[in-house]
XYZ file of C-alpha atoms in Angstrom:
527
model
C 142.604 -127.478 57.734
C 139.957 -129.852 58.919
C 136.223 -129.027 58.686
C 134.307 -129.248 62.070
C 133.206 -133.008 62.634
C 129.156 -133.407 63.570
C 130.410 -136.652 65.395
C 130.832 -139.073 62.657
C 133.257 -141.014 60.426
C 133.523 -138.106 57.488
C 135.716 -136.200 59.757
C 137.949 -139.347 59.920
C 138.137 -140.195 56.633
C 139.498 -136.706 55.131
C 142.443 -137.105 56.816
C 143.444 -140.767 56.914
C 146.225 -141.967 54.401
C 145.503 -145.483 53.076
C 147.776 -148.557 52.738
C 147.444 -151.778 52.016
C 148.492 -154.334 54.734
C 148.800 -158.247 54.993
C 147.999 -159.113 58.916
C 146.565 -162.556 60.381
C 143.970 -162.182 63.364
C 145.132 -162.078 66.601
C 145.222 -165.094 68.509
C 144.321 -164.924 71.895
C 146.460 -162.859 74.314
C 147.584 -165.843 77.127
C 150.090 -165.766 79.513
C 151.745 -169.130 80.754
C 153.973 -170.330 84.138
C 154.648 -173.625 85.211
C 154.368 -174.417 88.758
C 153.734 -170.476 89.437
C 157.125 -170.323 88.689
C 159.032 -166.643 87.944
C 160.135 -168.305 84.590
C 157.052 -167.578 81.837
C 156.996 -169.280 78.498
C 154.763 -167.162 75.851
C 152.567 -169.904 73.898
C 150.644 -167.142 71.706
C 152.237 -163.658 70.316
C 153.307 -161.576 73.254
C 150.532 -159.263 74.444
C 153.742 -156.662 74.801
C 154.100 -156.294 71.316
C 152.047 -153.400 71.317
C 154.362 -150.669 69.991
C 154.787 -148.660 73.109
C 156.885 -151.689 74.434
C 158.294 -152.978 71.417
C 158.717 -150.528 68.766
C 156.892 -151.618 65.507
C 160.446 -150.992 63.587
C 161.372 -154.022 65.710
C 157.515 -155.882 65.157
C 157.854 -158.347 62.219
C 154.245 -157.932 61.826
C 154.941 -154.699 60.677
C 157.653 -154.754 58.431
C 157.222 -153.087 55.029
C 154.407 -150.416 56.685
C 155.202 -146.772 56.275
C 155.344 -145.395 59.566
C 154.756 -141.778 58.456
C 151.889 -139.995 59.717
C 149.513 -137.302 58.513
C 150.846 -133.974 60.058
C 148.664 -130.765 60.975
C 149.120 -127.722 62.867
C 146.638 -125.982 64.874
C 147.418 -122.879 67.664
C 145.627 -125.153 70.228
C 144.947 -129.349 70.637
C 142.911 -130.980 73.634
C 143.723 -134.284 74.250
C 139.544 -135.873 75.734
C 136.314 -135.113 74.948
C 135.068 -134.916 78.679
C 133.623 -131.664 80.729
C 136.697 -129.880 81.209
C 138.495 -130.516 77.784
C 135.123 -128.759 76.118
C 134.930 -126.042 78.529
C 138.536 -125.344 77.657
C 137.630 -125.513 73.802
C 134.420 -123.349 74.270
C 135.886 -120.634 76.676
C 139.078 -120.135 74.080
C 136.543 -119.674 70.724
C 134.549 -117.101 72.811
C 137.443 -115.452 73.787
C 138.908 -115.584 70.212
C 135.785 -114.548 68.699
C 134.653 -111.818 71.208
C 138.283 -110.103 70.390
C 138.059 -111.331 66.570
C 141.199 -113.133 66.848
C 141.752 -116.417 64.323
C 142.522 -119.352 66.849
C 142.256 -122.902 65.478
C 141.215 -125.174 68.740
C 141.239 -129.196 67.675
C 139.965 -131.455 70.278
C 140.768 -134.807 69.608
C 138.359 -138.001 71.706
C 138.745 -141.672 71.630
C 135.355 -142.253 71.414
C 133.306 -142.651 68.179
C 130.985 -140.208 69.168
C 131.253 -137.016 71.912
C 130.040 -138.447 75.116
C 130.162 -142.293 74.335
C 132.474 -142.754 76.745
C 131.198 -141.175 79.283
C 129.516 -143.239 82.453
C 127.776 -141.224 85.066
C 124.614 -140.868 86.503
C 125.647 -137.611 88.252
C 124.476 -134.742 90.591
C 125.864 -131.615 88.959
C 126.810 -128.266 90.672
C 126.080 -125.698 87.645
C 128.178 -122.863 88.837
C 130.871 -123.351 86.111
C 128.751 -123.950 83.311
C 126.703 -121.192 84.130
C 130.199 -119.064 84.006
C 130.831 -120.493 80.590
C 127.199 -120.568 79.092
C 124.687 -118.406 81.079
C 121.985 -118.887 79.225
C 122.179 -123.011 79.139
C 118.701 -123.252 79.937
C 117.356 -121.597 76.380
C 120.129 -123.113 74.511
C 118.137 -126.675 76.063
C 121.045 -127.908 78.058
C 120.095 -131.441 79.214
C 119.396 -130.491 83.265
C 116.218 -131.383 83.796
C 115.430 -132.996 87.337
C 116.699 -130.565 90.330
C 117.600 -132.140 92.990
C 114.185 -132.142 95.645
C 115.710 -134.311 98.880
C 118.752 -135.183 100.182
C 119.190 -138.374 102.390
C 121.968 -139.239 104.171
C 122.323 -142.813 106.175
C 124.537 -145.708 107.956
C 123.560 -148.677 106.419
C 124.063 -151.928 108.769
C 123.387 -155.338 108.191
C 120.012 -154.873 109.043
C 119.189 -151.310 109.815
C 119.314 -148.089 108.083
C 120.592 -145.020 110.687
C 119.561 -141.796 109.521
C 121.874 -138.928 109.642
C 120.605 -135.584 110.114
C 122.096 -133.439 107.212
C 122.989 -130.269 109.085
C 123.360 -126.671 106.910
C 126.983 -126.001 105.317
C 128.165 -129.577 104.660
C 129.177 -130.363 101.323
C 126.901 -133.435 100.796
C 123.998 -130.669 100.473
C 122.698 -130.586 96.801
C 120.063 -127.773 97.237
C 120.497 -126.012 93.714
C 121.983 -129.174 92.087
C 120.831 -130.887 88.928
C 120.802 -135.046 88.566
C 121.778 -135.695 84.891
C 122.987 -138.185 82.588
C 126.876 -137.218 82.203
C 126.446 -138.260 78.850
C 124.241 -136.372 77.530
C 125.708 -133.061 78.821
C 128.963 -134.340 77.419
C 127.095 -134.493 74.043
C 124.899 -131.007 74.093
C 128.618 -129.304 75.040
C 130.259 -130.734 72.298
C 127.396 -129.364 70.071
C 127.801 -125.678 71.497
C 131.907 -126.552 71.203
C 131.095 -127.064 67.301
C 128.920 -124.063 67.443
C 131.550 -121.168 68.631
C 134.393 -123.160 65.836
C 135.941 -125.396 67.757
C 137.000 -128.352 65.342
C 136.250 -132.009 67.019
C 137.635 -135.495 66.341
C 135.808 -138.308 68.123
C 137.544 -141.460 67.038
C 140.888 -139.979 67.341
C 142.661 -142.446 70.808
C 145.885 -139.970 71.768
C 148.556 -142.346 71.663
C 151.708 -140.527 71.913
C 153.038 -137.408 73.511
C 155.152 -135.470 70.863
C 158.212 -133.442 72.043
C 160.543 -130.814 70.510
C 163.950 -130.844 70.691
C 164.279 -128.547 73.563
C 162.145 -130.832 75.406
C 158.751 -128.991 75.175
C 155.487 -130.898 73.687
C 154.975 -130.831 70.517
C 151.293 -131.919 70.760
C 150.063 -135.785 70.029
C 150.373 -138.340 67.804
C 146.816 -140.315 67.164
C 146.661 -143.940 67.293
C 145.947 -145.774 63.707
C 142.161 -146.696 63.293
C 142.557 -150.350 61.953
C 142.144 -152.548 59.532
C 138.916 -152.843 57.510
C 137.166 -156.329 57.768
C 133.840 -156.323 56.347
C 134.029 -152.798 55.104
C 135.592 -151.725 51.756
C 137.790 -151.987 50.501
C 139.340 -154.945 52.304
C 142.426 -155.016 54.003
C 142.493 -151.103 53.941
C 144.909 -150.074 57.129
C 144.099 -146.572 57.870
C 146.905 -144.218 59.083
C 146.231 -142.350 61.946
C 147.846 -138.256 62.005
C 150.040 -135.956 64.641
C 148.620 -132.687 65.848
C 151.327 -129.983 66.674
C 149.900 -127.140 68.564
C 151.133 -124.038 70.517
C 149.772 -125.442 73.737
C 148.461 -128.773 74.620
C 145.932 -129.723 77.553
C 145.865 -132.784 79.058
C 142.091 -133.108 80.257
C 139.865 -136.340 80.564
C 141.757 -138.349 77.790
C 145.030 -137.973 80.062
C 145.622 -141.306 81.480
C 147.384 -144.878 80.854
C 150.371 -144.343 78.786
C 149.796 -140.888 78.056
C 150.065 -139.321 81.428
C 152.683 -141.679 82.555
C 154.743 -140.277 79.410
C 153.647 -136.354 81.007
C 154.526 -137.083 84.474
C 157.921 -138.940 84.060
C 159.097 -136.321 81.290
C 158.710 -133.236 83.790
C 158.375 -134.808 87.137
C 154.799 -133.901 87.584
C 154.800 -134.921 91.091
C 157.197 -135.805 93.098
C 157.154 -139.258 95.644
C 153.592 -139.982 93.942
C 152.586 -142.210 91.078
C 150.687 -140.821 87.971
C 148.048 -142.792 88.557
C 146.539 -141.657 92.176
C 143.606 -139.874 91.729
C 142.923 -136.857 93.447
C 141.367 -137.057 96.957
C 142.916 -134.566 99.285
C 144.623 -131.148 97.974
C 148.383 -131.033 98.534
C 149.648 -134.627 97.996
C 147.076 -134.965 95.563
C 147.092 -132.577 92.506
C 150.550 -132.174 90.568
C 152.398 -129.668 89.027
C 149.898 -128.373 86.147
C 151.681 -126.451 84.155
C 154.735 -127.544 81.618
C 156.533 -126.417 78.428
C 153.729 -126.957 75.468
C 151.482 -128.089 77.788
C 148.866 -128.305 80.987
C 146.615 -130.864 82.685
C 142.983 -130.177 83.311
C 140.255 -131.610 84.283
C 140.596 -135.414 85.930
C 143.740 -135.762 84.030
C 145.271 -133.569 87.725
C 142.378 -134.777 89.773
C 139.941 -131.937 90.517
C 137.417 -134.245 92.992
C 135.875 -132.727 95.957
C 135.617 -135.890 97.607
C 132.882 -135.136 100.252
C 130.248 -133.534 97.423
C 130.797 -136.646 95.343
C 131.185 -134.057 92.676
C 134.194 -133.204 90.164
C 132.504 -132.139 87.101
C 132.076 -128.111 88.257
C 135.481 -128.140 89.211
C 137.183 -129.436 86.299
C 135.037 -127.732 83.692
C 136.554 -124.520 85.812
C 140.020 -125.637 85.659
C 139.532 -125.824 81.887
C 137.964 -122.281 81.536
C 141.361 -121.034 83.466
C 143.495 -122.766 81.686
C 141.983 -121.448 78.070
C 142.218 -117.468 79.700
C 145.488 -117.664 80.835
C 146.651 -119.600 77.294
C 144.310 -116.694 75.348
C 146.627 -113.360 76.081
C 149.849 -115.597 75.229
C 148.881 -117.062 72.300
C 147.330 -113.812 70.257
C 150.397 -111.867 71.847
C 152.112 -109.946 68.842
C 155.626 -110.414 70.560
C 155.143 -114.215 70.582
C 158.641 -115.446 69.622
C 158.572 -118.766 67.835
C 155.143 -119.975 66.141
C 156.182 -123.850 66.808
C 158.059 -123.940 70.148
C 155.654 -125.098 73.033
C 154.187 -121.887 75.041
C 154.796 -122.156 78.977
C 151.534 -120.830 80.516
C 152.485 -121.089 84.699
C 149.873 -118.393 85.130
C 147.340 -121.296 84.831
C 148.251 -122.553 88.151
C 148.191 -119.241 89.666
C 144.712 -118.554 88.713
C 143.348 -121.558 89.329
C 145.154 -121.081 93.295
C 143.281 -117.613 93.509
C 139.534 -119.460 91.978
C 136.903 -120.642 94.038
C 138.532 -124.205 92.533
C 141.248 -123.955 95.169
C 139.466 -122.446 98.165
C 136.517 -125.599 97.763
C 139.341 -127.967 97.516
C 141.424 -126.736 100.439
C 138.520 -126.293 102.653
C 137.536 -130.560 102.316
C 141.123 -131.713 102.054
C 141.205 -133.428 104.895
C 138.563 -134.886 104.897
C 139.262 -138.191 103.221
C 142.353 -138.595 104.641
C 140.662 -138.599 107.766
C 139.135 -141.552 107.600
C 142.714 -143.451 107.684
C 142.582 -143.569 111.570
C 141.676 -146.026 113.691
C 137.974 -145.408 114.349
C 137.979 -145.913 111.064
C 134.882 -144.731 109.154
C 132.577 -143.054 112.489
C 136.423 -141.420 113.463
C 136.703 -139.894 110.372
C 132.463 -138.672 110.066
C 133.609 -136.909 113.390
C 136.549 -135.203 112.570
C 134.536 -133.577 109.092
C 131.501 -132.863 111.737
C 133.848 -130.724 114.015
C 136.442 -129.761 112.022
C 134.754 -128.904 108.351
C 131.267 -128.156 109.962
C 132.801 -126.319 112.454
C 135.915 -124.376 111.027
C 134.954 -124.901 107.502
C 138.623 -126.786 107.102
C 140.826 -123.928 108.353
C 142.743 -126.115 110.572
C 146.610 -125.617 110.014
C 147.651 -128.857 109.322
C 147.233 -131.175 106.244
C 146.814 -135.335 106.961
C 148.157 -137.417 104.909
C 147.249 -140.371 102.924
C 148.466 -144.087 102.926
C 150.168 -144.310 99.876
C 148.872 -144.918 96.202
C 145.673 -147.775 96.028
C 148.508 -150.363 94.157
C 149.916 -150.378 97.572
C 146.955 -150.867 99.576
C 146.629 -154.680 98.651
C 147.187 -156.962 101.332
C 148.856 -161.070 100.396
C 146.024 -163.370 100.568
C 147.401 -165.383 103.326
C 146.300 -162.349 105.939
C 142.822 -161.827 104.747
C 139.560 -164.470 104.692
C 137.836 -164.830 101.657
C 134.358 -162.728 100.757
C 131.815 -165.062 100.101
C 129.299 -162.853 98.009
C 125.620 -164.418 97.121
C 125.443 -165.389 93.355
C 123.638 -162.400 91.678
C 119.630 -162.674 91.582
C 119.408 -160.774 88.658
C 117.046 -157.973 90.149
C 119.019 -156.245 92.663
C 122.531 -157.949 91.525
C 124.112 -158.597 88.362
C 126.901 -160.858 86.908
C 130.131 -158.974 85.321
C 128.974 -160.196 81.753
C 125.824 -158.999 81.625
C 126.555 -155.302 82.802
C 129.339 -155.691 80.601
C 126.848 -156.057 77.576
C 124.543 -153.287 78.321
C 127.810 -151.157 78.080
C 128.215 -151.996 74.559
C 131.969 -152.330 74.342
C 133.275 -153.366 71.444
C 137.241 -153.711 70.035
C 138.490 -155.048 66.895
C 140.069 -158.531 66.920
C 142.819 -157.509 64.963
C 144.214 -154.065 66.184
C 147.443 -154.505 68.660
C 146.326 -155.027 71.961
C 146.298 -152.335 74.604
C 146.385 -154.206 77.512
C 150.217 -154.576 77.806
C 152.281 -156.206 80.459
C 155.919 -154.795 81.548
C 157.024 -158.604 82.739
C 155.169 -161.969 81.358
C 156.184 -163.682 84.634
C 154.624 -161.107 87.189
C 150.953 -162.185 87.372
C 151.270 -166.114 87.543
C 154.162 -165.765 89.847
C 153.705 -162.720 92.049
C 149.702 -161.671 91.714
C 148.500 -165.177 91.770
C 151.448 -166.380 93.661
C 150.511 -164.115 96.935
C 147.559 -161.862 96.481
C 145.200 -164.752 95.078
C 145.209 -162.620 91.434
C 143.172 -159.659 92.318
C 142.796 -158.875 88.432
C 139.924 -161.391 88.382
C 138.099 -159.170 91.141
C 139.360 -155.449 90.418
C 138.499 -155.264 87.045
C 134.606 -154.212 86.227
C 134.502 -156.419 82.967
C 135.866 -159.247 83.684
C 139.063 -159.075 81.528
C 141.198 -160.847 83.551
C 141.324 -164.402 84.333
C 143.229 -166.856 85.332
C 142.785 -170.404 83.936
C 144.340 -174.025 84.690
C 146.441 -174.585 81.664
C 145.662 -177.201 79.291
C 148.225 -180.000 80.866
C 146.574 -179.341 83.890
C 149.955 -178.814 85.943
C 149.561 -174.886 86.012
C 147.813 -171.686 85.857
C 147.820 -168.810 83.208
C 146.415 -165.347 82.719
C 143.919 -165.026 80.181
C 143.222 -161.420 79.107
C 139.934 -160.821 77.185
C 140.780 -157.260 75.610
C 137.396 -157.399 73.862
C 135.442 -156.887 76.975
C 137.549 -153.512 78.249
C 135.733 -150.854 79.266
C 138.122 -148.258 79.633
C 137.870 -147.565 83.342
C 142.041 -148.269 83.772
C 141.479 -149.547 87.206
C 144.294 -152.279 86.329
C 146.580 -149.804 85.271
C 145.804 -148.127 89.025
C 145.144 -150.912 90.760
C 147.704 -153.617 89.824
C 149.858 -154.679 93.237
C 152.925 -155.006 91.042
C 152.221 -152.122 88.510
C 152.818 -154.597 85.916
C 149.709 -153.724 83.298
C 150.235 -150.404 81.038
C 146.871 -149.673 79.872
C 147.208 -148.046 76.277
C 145.027 -146.608 74.002
C 143.271 -148.809 71.930
C 142.218 -148.019 67.926
C 140.210 -144.999 67.929
C 136.047 -145.592 68.000
C 136.556 -149.020 69.824
C 135.594 -149.343 73.251
C 132.037 -148.944 75.408
C 128.899 -147.254 74.397
C 127.010 -145.807 76.877
C 125.350 -143.691 74.644
C 123.577 -141.363 77.414
C 124.027 -143.935 80.666
């Protein structure tokens, strides 16, 4: 049994197995291709040596290292310490405490502290929070700034055109609060611990574990890493396996972890798992499968015209908890180890205000994909949402995944941006410095490629290297070869802020974002 964590390293140390290992400091992660040909030569250790691409049993760096992990059992494991995951954890323990049932709920979060990887200056609709914790004001929830005014405008190159905010439009924010989401998430973590949830910050869920029958068994966390300046030197601290009857995949389920689930259970047909929810029928995948459920941001419950998703994410977690609890505590439970299937969660969600709210706005974002663009979408919204509240008998389609929207560079005109002035606009590296992001240099790389020849031969050759522009942290750079007769892709993984844009937006779908060691990444501290 793990003791409850207080967001410190002590909670991790109690479950680590220590073992010595010799390793070399990783050299920069580079890819070279001469004259932009498809045939590439790797001048340094391959980035794709990460165990999700090349198994560690075939990697000479891990020769002789014991791969067995510490294993533990829980009733419910939750991946991701965001609003949805924490809401689900709190609701489960509320029900267990109310009905005097023993229920072990464990939540793993890759950030070193709960809330450290949460970046959002959000306008929060408190409906779900009020349902979950009715006395949140008395408990000191960090909702201190109520919205006092809404302003909606169209900006041109020289003018601001005010647009009247008609009653009933989703952009209205009466009764909402301006919050720093990292602070709210940290407070939710405190409420979760108070009701008995076990929190494990600093543990990154690296892979999904399956039973022989195909159901989800739980998750394996990533290795913590190799001590550099700490004592003792060269100590390798192992990760762990957490087995559960039900695993909830929330805000932490993106990148490689999500792909495992989507591929295993075919959760969304003809749609990539990286596509964020901007409609409803086309965007929300199958939500349940044997041993697991998708909640919060992993399936995508954002209300785009509202520009809000926290309240719907939290409510999805609460509905999942309410569907899971009676099955977990049923005396007729056939097995204490097999993964439980809880299709009732999806039905409960479709009967809730979440589905009603999202269904009403399902056509707003797709309506902008028309000949009239922005203005056509605004007209559609004004007529069909404001008047009919989304009751039109059709559902518009999206254009496809983000990765398929890029045009070849030869069809586009480069945008000349003015240099950052340091007052209104800022350069990437200055902004990255503010994020406090950091990764140990001697860990396996977490930005992996499926094919080393693609970055230069295709992404640079056809699309002019979009990685350099869609990454907000300047992680990807195309730089000249030392020989001067070609280019190479340089990946500065140390700067990665875990946004996973590269995994989603790469036009070749060649980048496979996997979790780095737990505890690394940004340190937003309530930003």
